[in-house]
Amino acid sequence: MAADESALGGYAKGISPCLLIGRAAVHEFYAATEADAAQTTGAMLALALGLSSQPLLWVRQDFLSREAGTPYPPGLREFGLDPARIMFVQCRDAAAVLQAGLEGARCAGLAGVLIELWGDARALDLTASRRLGLAAKASGTSVLIVRIAAQPRPSAAETRWQVRAAPSRALAANAPGNPAVSLDLLRHRGGLPQGTWHLEWNRDTRSFEDRAAGSAGPSR
């Protein structure tokens, strides 16, 4: 999204963060703490639902599977993602993950490439992120990168976010509330200002709802 007047005007009125996730670009999501890893991956998957119906490539370091478990196909289906649509790849280190992700980003037949990295991952430097960005722009494929146990560092990503879990609000009869997450926009290459969104996941509409707006409907 370019930082033109219409974009800035929409942002000022409370534009959905989902609308800031432009196609054919790289977007980074940092877990605020290691305990926020699941929420960060969940936010990435929720945003992937807004991409086209073409296949997705999901690449992650195998350490993440040992630390947090592997994706559960019935759970993905319940979430709204058909497991048959996902090509899942595990790699031993960050360099291999990024190489697989780069090959995917060059493929116009993919709706998106989902990358999960653990730790500092120095292989994802400014040069590597530029390569991903150029590949995404050329193919039209979106690249969503989750960073766990890492601090934000310079990159060529279009947007950079920090994700943390938020307390749920109880439903009727004090039933457990919907999953909630806080999204902080740390950087937007188009020049949009930083901002924070408090969102709840609606499993029925399979979309985020803005808690501050009092559930204004789908935001993707």
XYZ file of N, CA and C in Angstrom:
660
model
N 0.850 -1.187 0.000
C 0.000 0.000 0.000
C 0.880 1.228 0.000
N 0.650 2.141 -0.911
C 1.402 3.377 -0.953
C 0.867 4.335 0.100
N 1.737 5.196 0.578
C 1.330 6.141 1.617
C 0.725 7.379 0.970
N -0.347 7.202 0.195
C -1.011 8.340 -0.419
C -2.060 8.900 0.532
N -2.766 9.951 0.098
C -3.707 10.596 0.997
C -4.836 9.677 1.405
N -5.323 8.851 0.446
C -6.435 7.963 0.777
C -6.014 6.940 1.812
N -4.792 6.425 1.684
C -4.316 5.438 2.658
C -4.165 6.067 4.032
N -3.592 7.258 4.070
C -3.413 7.919 5.353
C -4.750 8.280 5.974
N -5.701 8.674 5.129
C -7.013 9.001 5.647
C -7.701 7.791 6.229
N -7.609 6.653 5.539
C -8.199 5.428 6.047
C -7.544 4.985 7.331
N -6.237 5.165 7.405
C -5.500 4.777 8.606
C -5.969 5.595 9.799
N -6.150 6.903 9.552
C -6.579 7.776 10.641
C -7.954 7.391 11.163
N -8.778 6.798 10.300
C -10.123 6.409 10.702
C -10.161 5.004 11.291
N -9.001 4.377 11.402
C -8.955 3.050 12.013
C -8.923 1.931 10.996
N -8.097 2.067 9.974
C -8.012 1.058 8.934
C -7.576 -0.281 9.531
N -8.113 -1.360 9.008
C -7.750 -2.683 9.492
C -6.288 -2.980 9.187
N -5.560 -3.612 10.112
C -4.180 -3.996 9.813
C -4.113 -4.971 8.659
N -5.187 -5.746 8.450
C -5.192 -6.698 7.344
C -5.050 -5.988 6.000
N -5.562 -4.765 5.914
C -5.476 -4.011 4.673
C -4.083 -3.445 4.447
N -3.236 -3.464 5.479
C -1.870 -3.000 5.337
C -0.937 -4.112 4.872
N -1.463 -5.336 4.810
C -0.646 -6.464 4.359
C -0.779 -6.549 2.837
N 0.045 -5.775 2.143
C -0.029 -5.714 0.691
C 0.442 -6.993 0.027
N -0.111 -7.255 -1.141
C 0.302 -8.416 -1.922
C 1.677 -8.162 -2.542
N 2.310 -9.241 -2.959
C 3.603 -9.178 -3.653
C 4.643 -8.404 -2.839
N 4.692 -8.669 -1.541
C 5.627 -7.971 -0.656
C 5.960 -8.875 0.525
N 6.963 -8.450 1.292
C 7.396 -9.185 2.478
C 6.875 -8.466 3.725
N 6.345 -9.239 4.674
C 5.839 -8.691 5.927
C 6.389 -9.520 7.082
N 6.854 -8.844 8.140
C 7.471 -9.521 9.283
C 6.590 -9.397 10.523
N 6.546 -10.484 11.310
C 5.766 -10.526 12.549
C 6.665 -11.043 13.665
N 6.955 -10.195 14.635
C 7.801 -10.565 15.758
C 6.943 -10.911 16.965
N 7.184 -12.077 17.557
C 6.523 -12.412 18.817
C 7.115 -11.544 19.916
N 6.253 -10.892 20.701
C 6.739 -10.003 21.755
C 7.582 -10.771 22.773
N 7.172 -12.006 23.083
C 7.932 -12.896 23.947
C 7.843 -14.305 23.359
N 8.651 -15.210 23.868
C 8.576 -16.586 23.381
C 7.205 -17.185 23.661
N 6.559 -16.750 24.732
C 5.225 -17.258 25.067
C 4.163 -16.804 24.075
N 4.487 -15.807 23.254
C 3.547 -15.309 22.254
C 3.739 -15.984 20.893
N 4.510 -17.058 20.852
C 4.797 -17.720 19.578
C 3.525 -18.226 18.903
N 2.658 -18.891 19.654
C 1.445 -19.452 19.058
C 0.542 -18.351 18.513
N 0.406 -17.252 19.262
C -0.436 -16.159 18.803
C 0.133 -15.517 17.539
N 1.462 -15.456 17.457
C 2.093 -14.848 16.287
C 1.887 -15.718 15.055
N 2.078 -17.016 15.207
C 1.814 -17.918 14.085
C 0.341 -17.874 13.700
N -0.541 -17.824 14.695
C -1.965 -17.743 14.414
C -2.330 -16.494 13.636
N -1.716 -15.353 13.993
C -1.975 -14.110 13.263
C -1.517 -14.230 11.817
N -0.361 -14.859 11.604
C 0.134 -15.064 10.242
C -0.840 -15.914 9.439
N -1.329 -17.002 10.044
C -2.254 -17.878 9.340
C -3.578 -17.172 9.052
N -4.037 -16.350 10.001
C -5.279 -15.613 9.784
C -5.147 -14.669 8.600
N -4.008 -14.013 8.493
C -3.792 -13.110 7.371
C -3.633 -13.881 6.067
N -3.092 -15.097 6.140
C -2.952 -15.929 4.938
C -4.311 -16.311 4.371
N -5.345 -16.349 5.242
C -6.690 -16.652 4.759
C -7.179 -15.613 3.765
N -6.654 -14.397 3.873
C -7.079 -13.331 2.986
C -6.389 -13.356 1.639
N -5.433 -14.248 1.437
C -4.764 -14.373 0.152
C -5.636 -15.180 -0.802
N -5.166 -15.394 -2.004
C -5.953 -16.132 -2.980
C -6.062 -17.602 -2.586
N -6.858 -18.370 -3.331
C -7.084 -19.778 -3.023
C -5.986 -20.682 -3.574
N -4.932 -20.102 -4.136
C -3.822 -20.905 -4.635
C -3.069 -21.545 -3.452
N -2.204 -22.508 -3.720
C -1.481 -23.187 -2.639
C -0.588 -22.244 -1.845
N -0.273 -22.664 -0.617
C 0.643 -21.945 0.261
C 1.866 -22.815 0.537
N 3.019 -22.198 0.599
C 4.237 -22.876 1.038
C 4.541 -22.409 2.453
N 4.628 -23.370 3.380
C 4.901 -23.059 4.791
C 6.239 -23.692 5.144
N 7.240 -22.838 5.425
C 8.597 -23.309 5.724
C 8.963 -22.871 7.135
N 9.472 -23.809 7.940
C 9.863 -23.458 9.315
C 11.090 -24.242 9.740
N 11.791 -23.683 10.723
C 12.905 -24.399 11.330
C 12.370 -25.567 12.148
N 13.042 -26.711 12.075
C 12.543 -27.889 12.782
C 12.576 -27.702 14.296
N 13.419 -26.784 14.790
C 13.448 -26.523 16.231
C 12.090 -26.052 16.730
N 11.354 -25.326 15.903
C 10.033 -24.847 16.294
C 9.075 -26.006 16.540
N 9.199 -27.057 15.759
C 8.338 -28.224 15.962
C 8.675 -28.912 17.276
N 9.956 -28.948 17.628
C 10.347 -29.538 18.904
C 9.902 -28.665 20.075
N 9.916 -27.366 19.870
C 9.599 -26.436 20.953
C 8.092 -26.232 21.118
N 7.371 -26.156 20.004
C 5.955 -25.789 20.074
C 5.019 -26.776 19.391
N 5.555 -27.872 18.863
C 4.704 -28.847 18.189
C 4.549 -28.542 16.707
N 4.003 -29.507 15.982
C 3.807 -29.371 14.540
C 2.360 -28.991 14.228
N 2.122 -28.398 13.068
C 0.755 -28.047 12.687
C -0.149 -29.284 12.673
N -1.393 -29.114 13.114
C -2.360 -30.204 13.238
C -3.410 -30.046 12.140
N -3.413 -30.942 11.141
C -4.311 -30.766 9.983
C -5.779 -30.521 10.334
N -6.412 -31.300 11.245
C -7.816 -30.992 11.585
C -7.974 -29.589 12.173
N -6.980 -29.146 12.943
C -7.039 -27.803 13.497
C -6.948 -26.741 12.418
N -6.085 -26.974 11.426
C -5.982 -26.040 10.304
C -7.299 -25.956 9.545
N -7.934 -27.111 9.372
C -9.219 -27.137 8.662
C -10.284 -26.367 9.437
N -10.297 -26.548 10.743
C -11.242 -25.821 11.589
C -10.972 -24.316 11.527
N -9.710 -23.971 11.407
C -9.301 -22.572 11.343
C -9.722 -21.931 10.021
N -9.907 -22.766 8.996
C -10.308 -22.252 7.693
C -9.311 -22.490 6.588
N -8.206 -23.183 6.900
C -7.187 -23.483 5.898
C -7.222 -24.962 5.550
N -7.461 -25.280 4.300
C -7.478 -26.666 3.851
C -6.047 -27.205 3.876
N -5.757 -28.244 4.677
C -4.394 -28.784 4.729
C -3.871 -29.222 3.364
N -4.776 -29.631 2.478
C -4.349 -30.061 1.146
C -3.800 -28.903 0.326
N -4.078 -27.710 0.771
C -3.612 -26.514 0.058
C -2.214 -26.103 0.493
N -1.710 -26.715 1.580
C -0.450 -26.286 2.182
C 0.666 -27.276 1.886
N 1.770 -26.768 1.396
C 3.000 -27.546 1.248
C 3.893 -27.193 2.438
N 4.128 -28.165 3.303
C 4.832 -27.917 4.557
C 6.260 -28.440 4.463
N 7.225 -27.573 4.760
C 8.645 -27.929 4.670
C 9.331 -27.568 5.978
N 10.138 -28.477 6.507
C 10.952 -28.200 7.685
C 12.425 -28.249 7.301
N 13.191 -27.310 7.836
C 14.621 -27.247 7.553
C 15.394 -27.129 8.858
N 16.641 -27.552 8.818
C 17.430 -27.591 10.048
C 17.830 -26.211 10.522
N 18.202 -25.315 9.603
C 18.703 -24.006 10.028
C 18.045 -22.886 9.230
N 18.317 -21.651 9.666
C 17.679 -20.480 9.061
C 18.071 -20.310 7.603
N 19.329 -20.600 7.264
C 19.767 -20.429 5.878
C 18.964 -21.323 4.937
N 18.738 -22.574 5.344
C 17.962 -23.493 4.514
C 16.504 -23.054 4.422
N 15.955 -22.562 5.541
C 14.579 -22.066 5.534
C 14.437 -20.922 4.537
N 15.380 -19.985 4.573
C 15.309 -18.826 3.693
C 15.507 -19.201 2.234
N 16.354 -20.182 1.968
C 16.549 -20.619 0.579
C 15.272 -21.247 0.035
N 14.633 -22.087 0.853
C 13.363 -22.687 0.424
C 12.295 -21.609 0.249
N 12.274 -20.643 1.181
C 11.305 -19.562 1.066
C 11.531 -18.715 -0.163
N 12.794 -18.474 -0.510
C 13.110 -17.691 -1.710
C 12.641 -18.396 -2.965
N 12.861 -19.713 -3.041
C 12.388 -20.464 -4.205
C 10.864 -20.373 -4.317
N 10.181 -20.430 -3.159
C 8.738 -20.301 -3.175
C 8.288 -18.918 -3.591
N 9.000 -17.890 -3.118
C 8.631 -16.516 -3.456
C 8.758 -16.243 -4.942
N 9.559 -17.019 -5.632
C 9.728 -16.850 -7.077
C 8.622 -17.529 -7.879
N 7.749 -18.247 -7.193
C 6.728 -19.058 -7.867
C 5.402 -18.298 -7.919
N 4.974 -17.937 -9.116
C 3.711 -17.203 -9.280
C 2.504 -18.075 -8.996
N 2.692 -19.391 -8.908
C 1.575 -20.288 -8.666
C 1.195 -20.405 -7.201
N 1.918 -19.698 -6.321
C 1.616 -19.747 -4.899
C 0.875 -18.481 -4.470
N -0.071 -18.654 -3.555
C -0.738 -17.488 -2.976
C 0.192 -16.773 -2.006
N 1.002 -17.545 -1.290
C 1.902 -16.949 -0.326
C 2.932 -17.929 0.180
N 3.976 -17.384 0.769
C 5.025 -18.169 1.409
C 5.051 -17.768 2.883
N 4.894 -18.744 3.759
C 4.892 -18.524 5.203
C 6.203 -19.057 5.763
N 6.957 -18.190 6.426
C 8.279 -18.549 6.933
C 8.305 -18.348 8.447
N 8.774 -19.367 9.180
C 8.924 -19.264 10.630
C 10.375 -19.491 11.013
N 10.940 -18.548 11.760
C 12.334 -18.623 12.182
C 12.434 -18.469 13.697
N 13.398 -19.178 14.265
C 13.638 -19.104 15.705
C 14.968 -18.414 15.959
N 14.974 -17.508 16.932
C 16.223 -16.895 17.352
C 16.689 -15.777 16.432
N 17.926 -15.392 16.609
C 18.494 -14.237 15.919
C 18.454 -14.391 14.398
N 18.698 -15.605 13.903
C 18.627 -15.892 12.452
C 19.378 -14.844 11.643
N 20.684 -14.776 11.827
C 21.481 -13.763 11.139
C 21.462 -13.922 9.629
N 21.068 -15.094 9.162
C 20.969 -15.292 7.711
C 19.923 -14.377 7.091
N 18.940 -13.944 7.899
C 17.929 -13.019 7.396
C 18.425 -11.590 7.613
N 19.392 -11.205 6.794
C 19.911 -9.846 6.869
C 19.235 -8.979 5.812
N 19.732 -7.762 5.658
C 19.112 -6.835 4.715
C 19.164 -7.381 3.289
N 20.280 -8.011 2.924
C 20.406 -8.565 1.573
C 19.398 -9.682 1.337
N 19.272 -10.596 2.297
C 18.338 -11.715 2.140
C 16.896 -11.225 2.055
N 16.552 -10.237 2.870
C 15.177 -9.727 2.826
C 14.902 -8.993 1.528
N 15.911 -8.326 0.967
C 15.736 -7.675 -0.335
C 15.499 -8.704 -1.432
N 16.224 -9.811 -1.372
C 16.012 -10.868 -2.364
C 14.586 -11.396 -2.285
N 14.111 -11.610 -1.072
C 12.736 -12.075 -0.912
C 11.743 -11.053 -1.457
N 11.998 -9.774 -1.158
C 11.101 -8.727 -1.630
C 11.069 -8.626 -3.139
N 12.225 -8.709 -3.782
C 12.285 -8.641 -5.244
C 11.587 -9.842 -5.873
N 11.788 -11.019 -5.278
C 11.127 -12.217 -5.797
C 9.617 -12.116 -5.651
N 9.157 -11.617 -4.494
C 7.726 -11.470 -4.266
C 7.111 -10.477 -5.250
N 7.802 -9.382 -5.473
C 7.288 -8.365 -6.394
C 7.203 -8.896 -7.812
N 8.192 -9.691 -8.211
C 8.211 -10.217 -9.575
C 7.144 -11.276 -9.798
N 6.873 -12.092 -8.791
C 5.938 -13.210 -8.958
C 4.514 -12.866 -8.530
N 4.373 -11.837 -7.685
C 3.054 -11.515 -7.141
C 2.708 -12.316 -5.904
N 3.686 -13.043 -5.369
C 3.470 -13.889 -4.193
C 3.756 -13.104 -2.910
N 2.906 -13.243 -1.912
C 3.120 -12.585 -0.616
C 4.017 -13.453 0.264
N 4.893 -12.815 1.031
C 5.794 -13.518 1.944
C 5.534 -13.006 3.358
N 5.121 -13.904 4.248
C 4.858 -13.570 5.648
C 5.874 -14.293 6.520
N 6.649 -13.528 7.298
C 7.734 -14.093 8.094
C 7.435 -13.926 9.576
N 7.461 -15.022 10.310
C 7.296 -14.998 11.764
C 8.666 -15.146 12.410
N 8.960 -14.265 13.373
C 10.221 -14.306 14.101
C 9.921 -14.573 15.573
N 10.451 -15.668 16.089
C 10.267 -16.046 17.484
C 11.601 -15.917 18.210
N 11.582 -15.390 19.438
C 12.796 -15.215 20.244
C 13.835 -14.383 19.496
N 13.377 -13.308 18.880
C 14.252 -12.429 18.110
C 13.859 -10.981 18.340
N 14.825 -10.095 18.153
C 14.587 -8.667 18.258
C 14.506 -8.060 16.855
N 13.618 -7.073 16.638
C 13.524 -6.436 15.320
C 14.871 -5.886 14.866
N 15.151 -6.085 13.594
C 16.399 -5.609 13.016
C 16.113 -5.090 11.614
N 17.006 -4.280 11.023
C 16.745 -3.710 9.689
C 16.473 -4.786 8.653
N 15.491 -4.522 7.800
C 15.170 -5.438 6.709
C 14.441 -4.653 5.629
N 14.189 -5.319 4.522
C 13.477 -4.697 3.399
C 11.993 -5.028 3.433
N 11.483 -5.494 4.569
C 10.071 -5.850 4.673
C 9.191 -4.621 4.471
N 8.043 -4.831 3.841
C 7.076 -3.744 3.625
C 6.496 -3.261 4.952
N 6.168 -4.214 5.827
C 5.680 -3.863 7.153
C 6.371 -4.737 8.197
N 6.451 -4.204 9.414
C 7.007 -4.963 10.533
C 6.047 -4.812 11.705
N 5.690 -5.959 12.314
C 4.695 -5.978 13.381
C 5.249 -6.675 14.615
N 4.729 -6.292 15.768
C 4.969 -7.058 16.991
C 3.625 -7.613 17.458
N 3.622 -8.883 17.846
C 2.389 -9.573 18.197
C 2.474 -10.066 19.634
N 1.406 -9.865 20.375
C 1.344 -10.398 21.734
C -0.076 -10.861 22.021
N -0.189 -11.835 22.908
C -1.511 -12.313 23.315
C -2.203 -11.221 24.127
N -3.537 -11.193 24.025
C -4.336 -10.230 24.783
C -5.413 -10.993 25.537
N -5.904 -10.468 26.667
C -6.952 -11.167 27.407
C -8.244 -11.233 26.617
N -8.908 -12.369 26.684
C -10.196 -12.548 26.007
C -11.317 -11.923 26.821
N -12.391 -11.554 26.157
C -13.591 -11.064 26.829
C -14.625 -12.186 26.852
N -15.174 -12.444 28.003
C -16.141 -13.534 28.140
C -17.357 -13.293 27.258
N -17.907 -14.392 26.729
C -19.127 -14.329 25.932
C -20.338 -14.462 26.850
N -21.513 -14.646 26.254
C -22.743 -14.772 27.045
C -22.617 -15.924 28.042
N -23.247 -15.770 29.199
C -23.226 -16.765 30.264
C -21.804 -17.044 30.739
N -20.944 -16.061 30.577
C -19.556 -16.155 31.025
C -18.785 -17.278 30.323
N -19.183 -17.569 29.080
C -18.469 -18.581 28.291
C -17.104 -18.039 27.877
N -16.136 -18.939 27.633
C -14.804 -18.479 27.216
C -14.892 -17.592 25.980
N -14.128 -16.522 25.982
C -14.169 -15.564 24.886
C -13.360 -15.998 23.676
N -13.441 -15.202 22.619
C -12.681 -15.464 21.405
C -11.192 -15.178 21.637
N -10.311 -15.857 20.921
C -8.888 -15.542 21.033
C -8.650 -14.072 20.707
N -7.797 -13.432 21.476
C -7.516 -12.011 21.285
C -6.015 -11.793 21.128
N -5.687 -10.779 20.359
C -4.287 -10.497 20.071
C -4.097 -8.989 19.955
N -2.915 -8.532 20.326
C -2.541 -7.136 20.160
C -1.484 -7.048 19.068
N -1.742 -6.223 18.054
C -0.827 -6.043 16.933
C -0.277 -4.627 16.959
N 1.044 -4.500 17.041
C 1.704 -3.191 16.995
C 2.418 -3.042 15.662
N 2.058 -2.026 14.897
C 2.771 -1.718 13.666
C 4.038 -0.964 14.030
N 5.184 -1.597 13.806
C 6.460 -0.989 14.154
C 7.033 -0.153 13.020
N 6.753 -0.596 11.768
C 7.328 0.111 10.618
C 6.498 -0.162 9.384
N 6.309 0.875 8.576
C 5.636 0.750 7.289
C 6.461 1.524 6.267
N 6.952 0.817 5.249
C 7.848 1.451 4.286
C 7.151 2.561 3.505
N 5.827 2.529 3.448
C 5.090 3.576 2.755
C 4.953 4.848 3.564
N 5.373 4.837 4.829
C 5.366 6.038 5.627
C 4.200 6.168 6.593
N 3.346 5.150 6.701
C 2.239 5.244 7.646
C 2.775 5.202 9.080
N 2.131 5.912 9.997
C 2.637 5.979 11.376
C 2.415 4.673 12.129
N 3.145 4.516 13.220
C 2.971 3.361 14.077
C 1.580 3.383 14.699
N 1.098 2.203 15.048
C -0.222 2.106 15.654
C -0.411 0.760 16.318
N -1.441 0.649 17.130
C -1.748 -0.585 17.838
C -3.195 -0.958 17.622
N -3.432 -2.246 17.350
C -4.783 -2.776 17.185
C -5.008 -3.887 18.208
N -6.179 -3.900 18.823
C -6.586 -4.975 19.715
C -7.698 -5.740 19.001
N -7.383 -6.957 18.581
C -8.266 -7.721 17.713
C -8.727 -9.011 18.369
N -9.919 -9.451 17.989
C -10.442 -10.745 18.409
C -10.728 -11.588 17.169
N -10.455 -12.889 17.297
C -10.679 -13.793 16.182
C -12.078 -14.391 16.275
N -12.877 -14.167 15.230
C -14.226 -14.711 15.150
C -14.178 -15.992 14.334
N -14.354 -17.134 14.973
C -14.229 -18.416 14.282
C -15.368 -18.650 13.300
N -16.511 -17.985 13.518
C -17.656 -18.172 12.623
C -17.444 -17.449 11.291
N -16.948 -16.203 11.357
C -16.694 -15.451 10.128
C -15.273 -15.655 9.622
N -14.435 -16.310 10.467
C -13.030 -16.541 10.132
C -12.352 -15.225 9.762
N -12.479 -14.285 10.654
C -11.894 -12.966 10.430
C -11.607 -12.310 11.762
N -10.715 -11.301 11.731
C -10.449 -10.485 12.905
C -11.534 -9.430 13.050
N -11.849 -9.096 14.300
C -12.749 -7.997 14.597
C -12.034 -7.032 15.524
N -12.233 -5.760 15.263
C -11.580 -4.718 16.042
C -12.298 -4.560 17.374
N -11.615 -4.915 18.447
C -12.244 -4.843 19.767
C -12.624 -3.405 20.116
N -11.786 -2.450 19.748
C -12.059 -1.053 20.078
C -13.306 -0.548 19.378
N -13.572 -1.120 18.173
C -14.742 -0.687 17.408
C -15.998 -1.416 17.845
N -15.873 -2.318 18.802
C -17.038 -3.042 19.282
C -17.557 -4.047 18.280
N -16.626 -4.776 17.634
C -16.986 -5.825 16.689
C -17.709 -5.245 15.470
N -16.918 -4.614 14.617
C -17.464 -3.940 13.448
C -17.593 -4.846 12.254
N -17.273 -6.125 12.403
C -17.408 -7.044 11.268
C -16.042 -7.448 10.746
N -16.017 -8.253 9.675
C -14.765 -8.785 9.157
C -13.790 -7.670 8.817
N -12.506 -7.927 9.142
C -11.488 -6.913 8.865
C -10.438 -7.387 7.882
N -10.747 -8.396 7.124
C -9.786 -8.833 6.114
C -10.442 -8.783 4.754
